[in-house]
Amino acid sequence: MEGETQEEDRPSQRLGLCDSLHTSVHDQENSPTVRAVLCSRVCRVYRFQTNDQRWLLVREQMSETPLSFSLPKKLIRMLIHELTNRSQEVKELGDLSPHWDELRLDVLDHCNDLLRCYQETLIELDKLSASSCFKSSTSKSEQHLQFIPTNLHTQRMEVTGPDGVWYDVITFGAPADHHQAFKHGGLRRLLCKHTKHQDSFVSYSRDESFRARELLDSLAQLQPLIFGLAEELLSISLEMSPARLKQILDSLVYQTEQFVHAVKDELVRSARQEIHNHCNIRQLHANGFLCDNMPTNQNGLQYSKEEEEYDEEEWDRAWANVTKSINCIVVMVDRLQGKEAPSPLFSIVLSASSTSWQEQLLPLVVTLRDCVREAVEKARASMTFVVLQEAVAASVGQGPANVLQRRHAVFSQALSAVVCGFMLKLQAGLEDPEFLQQLHKVGVLAQFEGLLSTYGEEIGMLEDMEVGVADLRKVRFNLVEAKTEQVDDLLPTNGVVINVPLPSESFASLPSELKDGCLIPICPVLFNIGINQQQSFAERFGDSSLQEKVNQQNCECLKTYCQTLQQALPDMAGIQSVPDMLLSLDRSLEAKKRKNVEVLWNAAMVCRKVNGIRLTSCKSAKDRTGMSVTLEQCVLLRERHALSQQHFGRALDTMRRYGCRMENVQKNIGNRKFAFSAVQLLTFPKLYRPPDGSYG
């Protein structure tokens, strides 16, 4: 058994042993995508003996990633842009009733608090070196690094042979807000405290809010346009010029049709119903304005005492009256021009000889304006309600500014890790048609392995991590063609949709669905098993119900993903064995054993079988994570590559004593020792124990 060290950033130090590795190593490492994602690589090369006395050549690599800083900075810029827009939108809603104005002020205060904090954070991050790729475990509580994942690395193992098999695990400190700490718990607990406040607003999606703003813009453009054309129609009618009159009338009809088409949006109707249900109002005046002679309810909205029940047809009559009004004008113009006989629709019959065309059109134009004005007022009131409610839900409704900031920071950490894992997984599967079909039909699985205890502060970390992982469900990947193969053009841009650039040659080889913009969803699942001494205390004297609940809920999510995959790709290689693996996972969850690491092993097996992204975390991804990753590597060598059982323990000790994870400890704390005491070792599952002398 041999072990050698390489610093990949120093080619002159590469050892001859590395030259014998399969060329797939260099092919993958030199791809533009991998070069954009990985940096500061450290390698170890091992030679282990197999059951049939052959030598197994193994390359272990640990790398930092520029995504640790670049992606959070992009996310912060996006949040600043979003908060600025939201603030501007609610400012532009006009004069509101006292109740709605109070809500608006709440939104503005909330946005301003977050904007100030995020702008300061971005300034501090921009001061750092452009090459910054690493946040050490000792810096996890620093305020300006809240959004940066702690100790984020890719742990890669390449087993040489005809296929050059790679095994990847993303390791990083559990996504949690160490700056705000955990005195009052983590996100799960903090958000539960504010759930009761969510009854005070109606939840609208971002798409619905966007539609509402579009409609408000349309109304702002169409109303003065219609009024102007109506006035022009009256002016032209004095000239009694049929050609000119028809030209203006055609424009008026067209703009009125556009107006009716816009206000007939179903969102207006549903919003008016919500206003009635939510605020117990009977009639909402335009934009929440208060009339002196109109009584108000307790929320400051106006209602009419005469109307006891909500009239579902009221809104239909409002926009239908606009249509009827313009039709009356068309009929009158035709009549004035002698194209149509007098119609019984009109209550008065005037001859063109005794009365001017303008005098006969005037009452109809006035009616049109009144009907348009009424429809605008009702629609504006409804859309103002939608925009304001979405703003409240997106800011104030998620708790105080510090809670939303915590959620954004935790999400940023989890996002950086999963995007890194996705890019490596994508690069490895670009030539696998089955994997590419899996991406566009069911998306990608991301399995987070947590090693946090349910005791003390780590309960808060687990509560943060649970919410951060769940929030990844709203993320989608979109594969796009990179402008160039420069690093900056190969890094993802983010929002709810993450654009992942690929070199032109790789992009051209994608299935048409992915090239055409098919969005790739993430199915994130979290399984946590505490393995340290604190977990022993929790299981004996505390409460591990949070861990049990998290594991059970995420097991159901994993089953759903696997069932969907099996239905979409029934002939996928190895998919038939997944149900048995899920059954083993179920049994391990039901066993209720202390420190039941079988849960983690079974979940990891399912993840690898379905081409998922593997991510492992403890408090800072240093000690417990090092034990887990090295054990997993050796188990993979034993189960898939015939590593001799006789040499299994020696291989594990070698990786832990001399491998990349010891380098990880060194660069985090400046000391080449794992932070385990002799007492703590007694509480570890047997295979997690580090070699003698490698702990403090």
C-alpha positions in Angstrom: 0.0 0.0 0.0 1.4 3.3 -1.1 0.5 7.0 -0.8 1.9 9.9 -2.7 1.2 13.7 -2.5 0.6 16.1 -5.3 -0.2 19.8 -5.4 -2.0 20.2 -8.7 -1.3 23.9 -8.8 2.5 23.0 -9.0 2.9 20.8 -12.0 6.7 20.5 -11.4 5.9 18.5 -8.2 3.8 15.9 -10.0 5.1 12.4 -9.3 5.8 9.7 -11.9 3.1 7.5 -10.4 0.4 10.0 -11.7 1.5 9.4 -15.3 0.2 5.9 -15.2 -3.3 7.1 -14.5 -6.0 6.5 -17.1 -6.2 9.4 -19.6 -9.8 10.1 -18.4 -8.3 11.9 -15.4 -6.7 14.5 -17.6 -9.6 14.6 -20.0 -12.0 15.5 -17.2 -9.7 17.8 -15.3 -8.9 19.8 -18.5 -12.5 20.3 -19.6 -13.5 24.0 -19.5 -16.4 23.4 -17.1 -14.2 21.6 -14.5 -11.5 24.3 -14.8 -14.2 26.9 -14.1 -15.5 25.1 -11.1 -12.4 23.7 -9.4 -9.3 25.4 -8.0 -6.5 24.9 -5.5 -6.5 21.2 -6.0 -4.7 18.8 -3.7 -4.1 15.2 -4.7 -3.1 11.9 -3.1 -2.4 8.8 -5.2 -2.7 5.4 -3.5 -2.0 1.8 -4.5 -4.2 -0.8 -2.7 -4.3 -4.5 -3.0 -7.5 -6.3 -4.3 -8.9 -9.7 -3.4 -7.3 -11.3 -6.4 -3.9 -9.8 -5.5 -4.0 -7.1 -8.1 -3.0 -3.5 -7.5 -5.8 -0.9 -7.4 -4.6 2.6 -8.3 -6.7 5.3 -6.7 -6.5 9.0 -7.0 -8.0 11.2 -4.3 -8.5 14.9 -5.0 -9.8 17.7 -2.9 -10.5 21.1 -4.5 -11.8 24.5 -3.6 -14.3 26.2 -5.9 -14.7 29.8 -7.1 -18.4 29.3 -6.6 -17.9 29.7 -2.9 -17.7 33.5 -3.4 -18.9 34.2 -7.0 -22.3 32.7 -6.7 -23.2 34.3 -3.3 -22.2 37.7 -4.7 -24.4 37.2 -7.7 -27.3 36.2 -5.4 -26.8 39.2 -3.2 -26.8 41.5 -6.3 -30.0 39.8 -7.4 -31.6 40.3 -4.0 -30.6 44.0 -4.0 -32.2 44.4 -7.4 -35.3 42.5 -6.3 -35.7 44.5 -3.0 -35.1 47.8 -4.9 -37.8 46.9 -7.4 -40.3 45.9 -4.7 -39.7 49.1 -2.8 -40.2 51.1 -5.9 -43.4 49.2 -6.8 -45.1 49.8 -3.5 -44.1 53.5 -3.6 -45.8 53.9 -6.9 -49.1 52.5 -5.8 -50.5 56.0 -5.2 -52.5 57.2 -2.2 -53.8 54.4 -0.1 -56.2 54.0 2.7 -54.6 54.2 6.2 -54.6 50.4 6.6 -52.9 49.7 3.3 -50.5 52.6 3.7 -49.4 51.1 7.0 -48.7 47.9 5.3 -46.8 49.7 2.6 -44.6 51.4 5.2 -43.9 48.0 6.8 -42.8 46.7 3.4 -40.6 49.7 2.8 -39.0 49.6 6.3 -38.4 45.8 5.8 -36.8 46.3 2.3 -34.7 49.2 3.5 -33.2 47.2 6.4 -32.3 44.4 4.1 -31.0 46.6 1.4 -28.7 48.4 3.8 -27.3 45.2 5.1 -26.9 43.5 1.7 -25.2 46.5 0.2 -22.7 46.6 3.1 -22.1 42.9 2.7 -21.4 43.2 -1.0 -19.0 46.1 -0.5 -17.0 44.0 2.0 -17.0 40.9 -0.3 -15.9 43.0 -3.2 -12.9 44.1 -1.2 -11.6 40.5 -1.0 -9.2 39.2 -3.6 -10.8 38.2 -6.9 -9.2 34.8 -6.4 -11.0 34.1 -3.0 -12.3 30.6 -3.0 -12.3 29.5 0.6 -14.0 30.4 3.9 -12.4 28.6 6.8 -14.2 27.1 9.7 -12.7 29.7 12.0 -14.5 32.4 9.9 -18.0 31.0 10.0 -19.4 33.6 12.4 -18.1 36.7 10.5 -20.9 39.0 9.5 -19.7 39.9 6.0 -19.3 36.1 5.2 -22.8 35.1 6.2 -23.7 34.2 2.6 -20.5 32.2 1.9 -20.5 28.5 2.5 -18.0 27.3 5.1 -15.2 25.1 4.0 -16.8 24.1 0.7 -14.8 21.5 -1.2 -15.2 18.8 -3.8 -13.9 15.5 -2.7 -13.2 13.3 -5.8 -11.9 9.8 -6.0 -10.9 8.3 -9.4 -10.3 4.6 -9.7 -8.2 3.7 -12.7 -9.2 1.1 -15.2 -10.8 0.9 -18.6 -13.6 3.3 -17.6 -11.8 5.6 -15.2 -14.6 5.7 -12.7 -15.1 8.9 -10.6 -16.9 9.3 -7.3 -17.7 12.8 -6.1 -18.9 14.1 -2.8 -19.4 17.9 -2.1 -18.4 18.7 1.5 -19.2 21.9 3.3 -20.2 23.2 6.7 -23.9 22.7 7.4 -25.7 25.7 5.8 -26.5 27.8 8.8 -26.3 31.4 10.0 -23.5 31.3 12.7 -23.3 35.1 12.8 -26.8 35.4 14.2 -26.2 32.2 16.2 -28.8 29.9 17.6 -30.0 31.4 21.0 -33.6 31.4 19.7 -33.2 28.4 17.5 -32.8 28.0 13.8 -35.1 28.8 10.8 -37.6 26.1 11.4 -38.4 27.4 14.9 -38.2 31.1 13.9 -40.5 30.7 10.9 -43.0 28.7 13.0 -43.3 31.7 15.4 -44.4 33.9 12.5 -46.8 31.5 10.8 -49.7 33.1 12.7 -49.0 36.4 11.0 -49.5 34.9 7.6 -53.3 34.9 8.1 -53.2 38.7 7.7 -52.3 38.6 4.0 -53.2 36.7 0.9 -50.4 34.8 -0.8 -49.8 35.6 -4.4 -47.1 34.1 -6.5 -44.3 36.2 -8.2 -45.9 35.5 -11.6 -49.3 36.8 -10.4 -47.7 39.9 -9.0 -45.9 40.4 -12.3 -49.2 40.1 -14.2 -50.8 42.6 -11.8 -48.0 45.1 -12.5 -48.3 44.6 -16.2 -52.1 45.2 -16.0 -51.5 48.4 -13.9 -49.1 49.6 -16.6 -51.6 48.8 -19.4 -54.4 50.7 -17.6 -52.1 53.7 -17.1 -51.4 53.7 -20.9 -54.9 52.8 -22.3 -57.1 55.0 -20.2 -55.7 58.3 -21.3 -55.4 57.0 -24.8 -59.1 56.1 -25.0 -60.1 59.4 -23.4 -57.9 61.3 -25.9 -59.4 59.5 -28.9 -62.9 60.1 -27.6 -62.2 63.8 -27.3 -60.7 63.8 -30.8 -63.8 62.0 -32.1 -66.0 64.8 -30.8 -63.8 67.4 -32.3 -63.7 65.8 -35.7 -67.5 65.3 -35.6 -67.9 69.1 -36.0 -66.2 68.9 -39.4 -68.8 66.2 -40.4 -66.0 64.5 -42.4 -67.0 60.8 -42.8 -63.5 59.6 -43.7 -61.7 61.3 -40.9 -64.4 60.3 -38.4 -64.1 56.7 -39.4 -60.3 56.8 -39.0 -60.6 58.1 -35.4 -63.4 55.7 -34.6 -61.5 52.7 -35.8 -58.6 53.7 -33.5 -61.0 54.2 -30.6 -62.6 50.8 -31.1 -59.2 49.1 -31.3 -57.9 50.7 -28.1 -61.1 50.0 -26.3 -61.0 46.3 -27.3 -57.4 46.2 -26.0 -58.6 47.7 -22.8 -61.4 45.2 -22.4 -59.1 42.3 -23.2 -56.7 43.5 -20.5 -59.2 44.0 -17.7 -61.0 40.7 -18.3 -58.0 38.9 -16.8 -59.1 36.3 -14.3 -56.7 37.6 -11.8 -58.8 40.8 -11.4 -61.9 38.7 -10.6 -60.2 36.4 -8.1 -58.5 39.4 -6.4 -61.8 41.1 -5.9 -63.2 37.9 -4.3 -60.1 37.7 -2.1 -60.5 41.3 -1.0 -64.1 40.6 0.0 -63.2 37.4 1.8 -60.1 38.8 3.4 -61.3 42.2 4.6 -65.1 41.7 4.8 -65.6 44.6 2.4 -68.6 45.2 0.2 -67.2 47.7 -2.3 -63.6 48.8 -2.7 -63.0 52.3 -4.0 -60.2 53.0 -6.5 -56.7 52.2 -5.2 -57.9 52.2 -1.6 -58.9 55.9 -1.7 -61.2 56.9 1.0 -64.4 58.9 0.2 -65.7 61.3 2.9 -69.2 59.8 2.6 -68.2 56.2 2.4 -68.0 54.2 5.7 -64.9 52.0 6.3 -64.4 48.7 8.0 -61.8 47.9 10.7 -59.1 47.5 8.1 -59.6 50.9 6.6 -61.3 49.7 3.4 -64.5 51.1 2.1 -67.7 49.2 1.9 -71.3 50.0 1.2 -73.8 49.2 3.9 -76.5 48.6 1.2 -74.7 45.6 -0.2 -74.8 42.7 2.2 -73.3 40.0 0.0 -70.5 40.0 -2.6 -71.9 40.3 -6.1 -69.9 37.9 -8.3 -71.4 39.5 -11.5 -70.5 43.0 -10.6 -67.1 42.9 -12.3 -68.5 41.3 -15.4 -71.0 44.1 -15.7 -68.2 46.7 -15.3 -66.2 45.6 -18.3 -69.3 44.6 -20.3 -70.6 48.2 -20.0 -67.4 49.4 -21.7 -68.1 47.1 -24.6 -71.8 48.2 -24.8 -70.7 51.9 -24.7 -68.3 51.6 -27.6 -70.9 49.6 -29.6 -73.4 52.4 -29.1 -70.9 55.0 -30.4 -70.2 52.8 -33.5 -74.0 52.5 -34.2 -74.5 56.3 -33.8 -71.6 57.1 -36.2 -73.1 54.8 -38.8 -76.5 56.4 -38.3 -75.1 59.9 -38.6 -73.4 58.9 -41.8 -76.6 57.5 -43.1 -75.4 53.9 -43.1 -78.0 52.7 -40.7 -81.6 53.5 -39.9 -82.5 54.9 -36.5 -82.4 52.2 -33.9 -84.8 51.7 -30.9 -81.6 51.4 -28.7 -81.6 55.2 -28.3 -84.1 56.9 -26.0 -84.0 60.1 -28.0 -84.2 60.5 -31.7 -82.6 63.5 -33.2 -82.1 64.3 -36.8 -78.8 65.2 -38.2 -80.3 68.4 -39.7 -81.6 69.8 -36.3 -78.6 68.8 -34.1 -74.9 68.6 -34.7 -73.1 65.3 -34.9 -71.0 66.4 -31.8 -74.2 67.0 -29.7 -75.5 63.5 -30.6 -72.2 61.8 -29.8 -71.5 63.7 -26.6 -73.7 61.7 -24.2 -72.4 58.4 -25.6 -68.8 59.5 -25.2 -69.5 60.7 -21.7 -71.0 57.2 -20.9 -68.0 55.5 -22.4 -65.6 57.5 -20.3 -67.6 56.8 -17.1 -67.7 53.1 -17.8 -63.9 53.0 -18.6 -63.2 55.0 -15.4 -65.3 52.6 -13.3 -63.6 49.6 -14.8 -60.2 51.2 -14.2 -60.9 52.0 -10.6 -62.1 48.4 -9.9 -59.2 46.8 -11.7 -56.6 49.1 -10.2 -57.9 48.4 -6.7 -57.7 44.7 -7.3 -54.2 44.8 -8.8 -52.9 47.1 -6.1 -54.1 44.6 -3.6 -52.2 41.8 -5.5 -49.0 43.7 -5.7 -49.1 44.9 -2.1 -50.0 41.4 -0.7 -47.2 39.8 -2.7 -44.8 42.4 -1.3 -46.0 41.8 2.2 -45.8 38.0 1.8 -42.3 38.2 0.3 -40.9 40.4 3.0 -42.9 41.1 6.2 -44.8 37.9 5.9 -41.6 35.8 6.3 -40.8 37.4 9.6 -38.6 40.2 10.7 -35.7 41.4 8.4 -33.2 39.4 10.4 -35.1 36.2 9.9 -35.4 36.7 6.1 -31.8 37.7 6.0 -31.0 34.4 7.8 -33.0 32.5 5.3 -31.3 34.2 2.3 -27.9 33.5 3.8 -28.6 29.8 4.5 -30.1 29.4 1.0 -27.0 31.0 -0.5 -24.7 28.5 1.2 -26.8 25.5 0.2 -27.1 26.9 -3.4 -23.4 27.3 -3.9 -22.8 23.7 -2.9 -25.5 22.1 -5.0 -24.6 24.2 -8.1 -21.0 23.0 -7.8 -22.2 19.4 -7.5 -24.5 19.8 -10.4 -21.8 21.2 -12.7 -19.5 18.3 -11.9 -22.3 15.8 -12.4 -23.3 17.4 -15.7 -19.7 17.3 -17.0 -19.4 13.6 -16.1 -22.7 12.8 -17.8 -22.5 14.8 -21.0 -21.8 11.6 -23.0 -24.5 9.6 -21.3 -27.8 9.9 -23.2 -29.7 8.1 -20.4 -28.6 10.7 -17.9 -29.5 13.6 -20.1 -32.9 12.2 -20.6 -33.2 11.9 -16.8 -32.4 15.6 -16.4 -35.1 16.8 -18.7 -37.8 14.3 -17.7 -37.4 14.2 -13.9 -34.6 16.5 -12.9 -31.6 15.8 -10.6 -31.5 14.4 -7.1 -29.4 16.2 -4.5 -28.9 14.1 -1.3 -27.6 16.1 1.7 -26.0 14.0 4.4 -26.0 15.7 7.8 -23.9 14.7 10.8 -25.3 17.2 13.2 -26.4 16.3 16.7 -29.8 17.2 18.1 -28.2 18.8 21.2 -27.4 22.4 22.0 -26.6 24.8 19.2 -26.5 22.1 16.6 -30.3 21.7 16.8 -30.5 25.3 15.5 -28.0 24.4 12.7 -30.1 21.5 11.7 -33.2 23.7 11.7 -31.4 26.2 9.5 -30.2 23.4 7.2 -33.6 21.8 6.9 -35.2 25.0 5.6 -32.2 25.9 3.4 -32.3 22.5 1.7 -36.0 22.6 1.2 -35.8 26.1 -0.4 -33.7 24.6 -3.2 -36.9 23.1 -4.5 -37.7 26.4 -6.2 -34.4 26.3 -8.1 -34.2 25.3 -11.8 -31.2 24.8 -14.0 -31.1 26.0 -17.6 -28.3 24.9 -19.9 -27.1 27.6 -22.2 -24.3 28.0 -24.7 -21.2 29.8 -23.3 -20.1 32.9 -25.1 -16.5 31.8 -24.8 -14.5 29.3 -22.9 -13.2 31.9 -20.5 -13.8 31.1 -16.8 -16.2 34.0 -16.3 -18.4 32.8 -19.2 -18.6 29.3 -17.7 -19.8 30.3 -14.2 -23.5 30.1 -13.6 -25.7 33.1 -13.2 -28.5 32.7 -10.7 -32.0 33.5 -9.6 -34.8 31.1 -9.3 -33.4 29.8 -12.7 -29.7 29.1 -12.7 -28.1 29.5 -16.2 -25.3 26.9 -16.6 -23.1 27.7 -19.6 -21.6 24.9 -21.6 -18.9 25.1 -24.3 -20.3 25.2 -27.8 -19.3 21.6 -28.6 -20.8 20.2 -25.4 -24.0 22.3 -25.9 -24.4 21.1 -29.4 -24.5 17.5 -28.2 -27.4 18.0 -25.8 -30.9 16.6 -26.5 -33.1 19.2 -28.3 -35.3 19.6 -25.2 -32.4 20.8 -23.1 -31.0 23.0 -25.9 -34.4 24.6 -26.3 -34.5 25.7 -22.6 -36.2 22.9 -20.8 -35.7 23.7 -17.1 -34.1 21.0 -14.9 -35.6 20.8 -11.4 -33.8 19.8 -8.2 -35.2 17.3 -5.8 -33.2 18.0 -2.6 -33.4 15.5 0.3 -31.8 15.7 3.7 -30.9 12.8 6.0 -29.2 13.5 9.3 -27.7 11.2 11.9 -25.8 12.7 14.8 -22.7 10.8 15.5 -20.7 12.7 18.2 -20.8 12.7 22.0 -23.5 15.4 22.1 -25.8 13.1 20.2 -25.3 10.5 22.9 -26.5 13.0 25.4 -29.5 13.9 23.2 -30.5 10.3 22.8 -30.3 9.5 26.5 -31.5 12.8 28.1 -32.8 15.0 25.3 -35.0 14.9 22.2 -34.1 13.5 18.8 -37.6 13.9 17.3 -36.5 16.6 14.9 -34.0 14.2 13.3 -36.6 11.5 13.1 -39.1 13.8 11.5 -36.6 15.2 9.0 -35.4 11.7 7.9 -39.0 10.4 7.5 -40.2 13.4 5.5 -37.2 13.3 3.2 -37.5 9.5 2.8 -41.0 10.1 1.3 -39.6 12.8 -1.0 -36.8 10.4 -2.1 -39.4 7.6 -2.8 -41.5 10.0 -4.9 -38.5 11.0 -7.0 -37.5 7.4 -7.6 -41.0 6.3 -8.5 -41.2 9.2 -11.0 -37.8 8.2 -12.5 -38.9 4.6 -12.8 -42.0 5.6 -14.6 -40.2 8.0 -17.0 -37.2 5.7 -17.7 -38.3 2.1 -16.9 -35.3 0.7 -18.9 -32.7 2.8 -17.1 -29.7 0.8 -16.0 -30.0 -0.5 -12.4 -33.3 1.2 -11.8 -34.9 -2.2 -11.0 -32.8 -2.5 -7.8 -33.9 0.9 -6.4 -37.1 -0.4 -4.7 -35.1 -2.9 -2.7 -32.7 -0.1 -1.7 -35.6 2.1 -0.6 -37.0 -0.8 1.4 -33.6 -1.1 3.2 -33.7 2.6 3.9 -37.2 2.2 5.4 -36.1 -0.6 7.6 -33.1 1.4 8.9 -35.4 4.3 9.7 -37.8 2.0 11.6 -35.0 0.4 13.5 -34.7 3.4 15.9 -31.1 2.5 16.7 -28.8 5.0 18.3 -26.4 6.7 15.8 -27.9 4.6 13.1 -25.4 5.4 10.3 -27.1 2.7 8.1 -29.6 5.4 7.3 -26.9 7.5 5.7 -25.3 4.6 3.9 -28.6 3.4 2.4 -29.6 6.9 1.3 -26.1 7.4 -0.3 -26.5 4.1 -2.2 -29.8 5.2 -3.6 -28.4 8.6 -4.6 -25.5 7.1 -6.5 -27.8 4.5 -8.2 -30.0 7.3 -9.6 -27.1 9.6 -10.6 -27.7 12.0 -7.8 -25.4 14.7 -6.2 -23.9 13.7 -2.9 -23.3 16.4 -0.3 -22.0 15.8 3.2 -22.0 18.3 6.1 -21.2 18.5 9.8 -20.8 21.7 11.8 -17.8 22.9 9.7 -17.1 20.0 7.3 -13.8 19.2 9.0 -13.7 16.4 11.5 -16.9 14.3 11.3 -17.2 15.0 7.6 -13.6 13.8 7.1 -14.5 10.5 8.9 -17.6 10.1 6.8 -16.0 10.8 3.4 -13.0 8.6 3.9 -15.2 5.7 5.1 -17.4 6.1 2.1 -14.4 6.0 -0.3 -13.1 2.8 1.3 -16.6 1.2 1.2 -16.9 2.0 -2.5 -13.5 0.5 -3.1 -14.4 -2.6 -1.2 -17.9 -3.1 -2.7 -17.3 -2.0 -6.3 -13.6 -2.5 -6.9 -12.7 -5.6 -4.8 -10.5 -3.9 -2.2 -9.3 -6.7 0.0 -11.1 -6.8 3.3 -7.8 -7.6 4.9 -6.5 -4.2 3.8 -9.7 -2.3 4.3 -8.7 -0.9 7.8 -5.2 0.0 6.6 -6.7 1.8 3.6 -9.0 3.8 5.8 -6.2 4.7 8.2 -4.0 5.8 5.3 -6.6 8.1 3.9 -7.3 9.6 7.2 -3.7 10.0 8.4 -2.1 11.2 5.1 -5.0 11.9 2.7 -6.8 15.1 1.6 -9.0 15.3 4.6 -5.9 15.8 6.8 -4.9 18.7 4.5 -8.4 20.1 5.0 -7.9 20.1 8.8 -4.5 21.8 8.4 -5.8 24.7 6.3 -8.8 25.2 8.5 -7.1 25.4 11.9 -3.4 25.2 11.1 -3.0 21.9 12.9 -2.8 18.4 11.5 -5.0 16.7 14.1 -8.7 15.9 14.1 -10.5 17.5 17.0 -11.6 14.4 18.8 -10.9 13.6 22.4 -10.4 10.0 23.6 -13.8 10.2 25.3 -15.5 11.3 22.1 -14.0 8.5 20.2 -15.8 6.0 22.4 -19.1 7.4 21.3 -18.3 7.1 17.6 -19.6 4.2 15.5 -16.7 1.8 15.1 -15.8 2.6 11.5 -15.8 6.4 12.0 -12.9 6.3 14.5 -9.8 8.0 13.1 -6.4 6.3 13.4 -4.3 6.5 16.6 -2.5 9.8 17.0 -4.6 11.7 14.4 -6.8 13.4 17.0 -6.1 16.0 19.6 
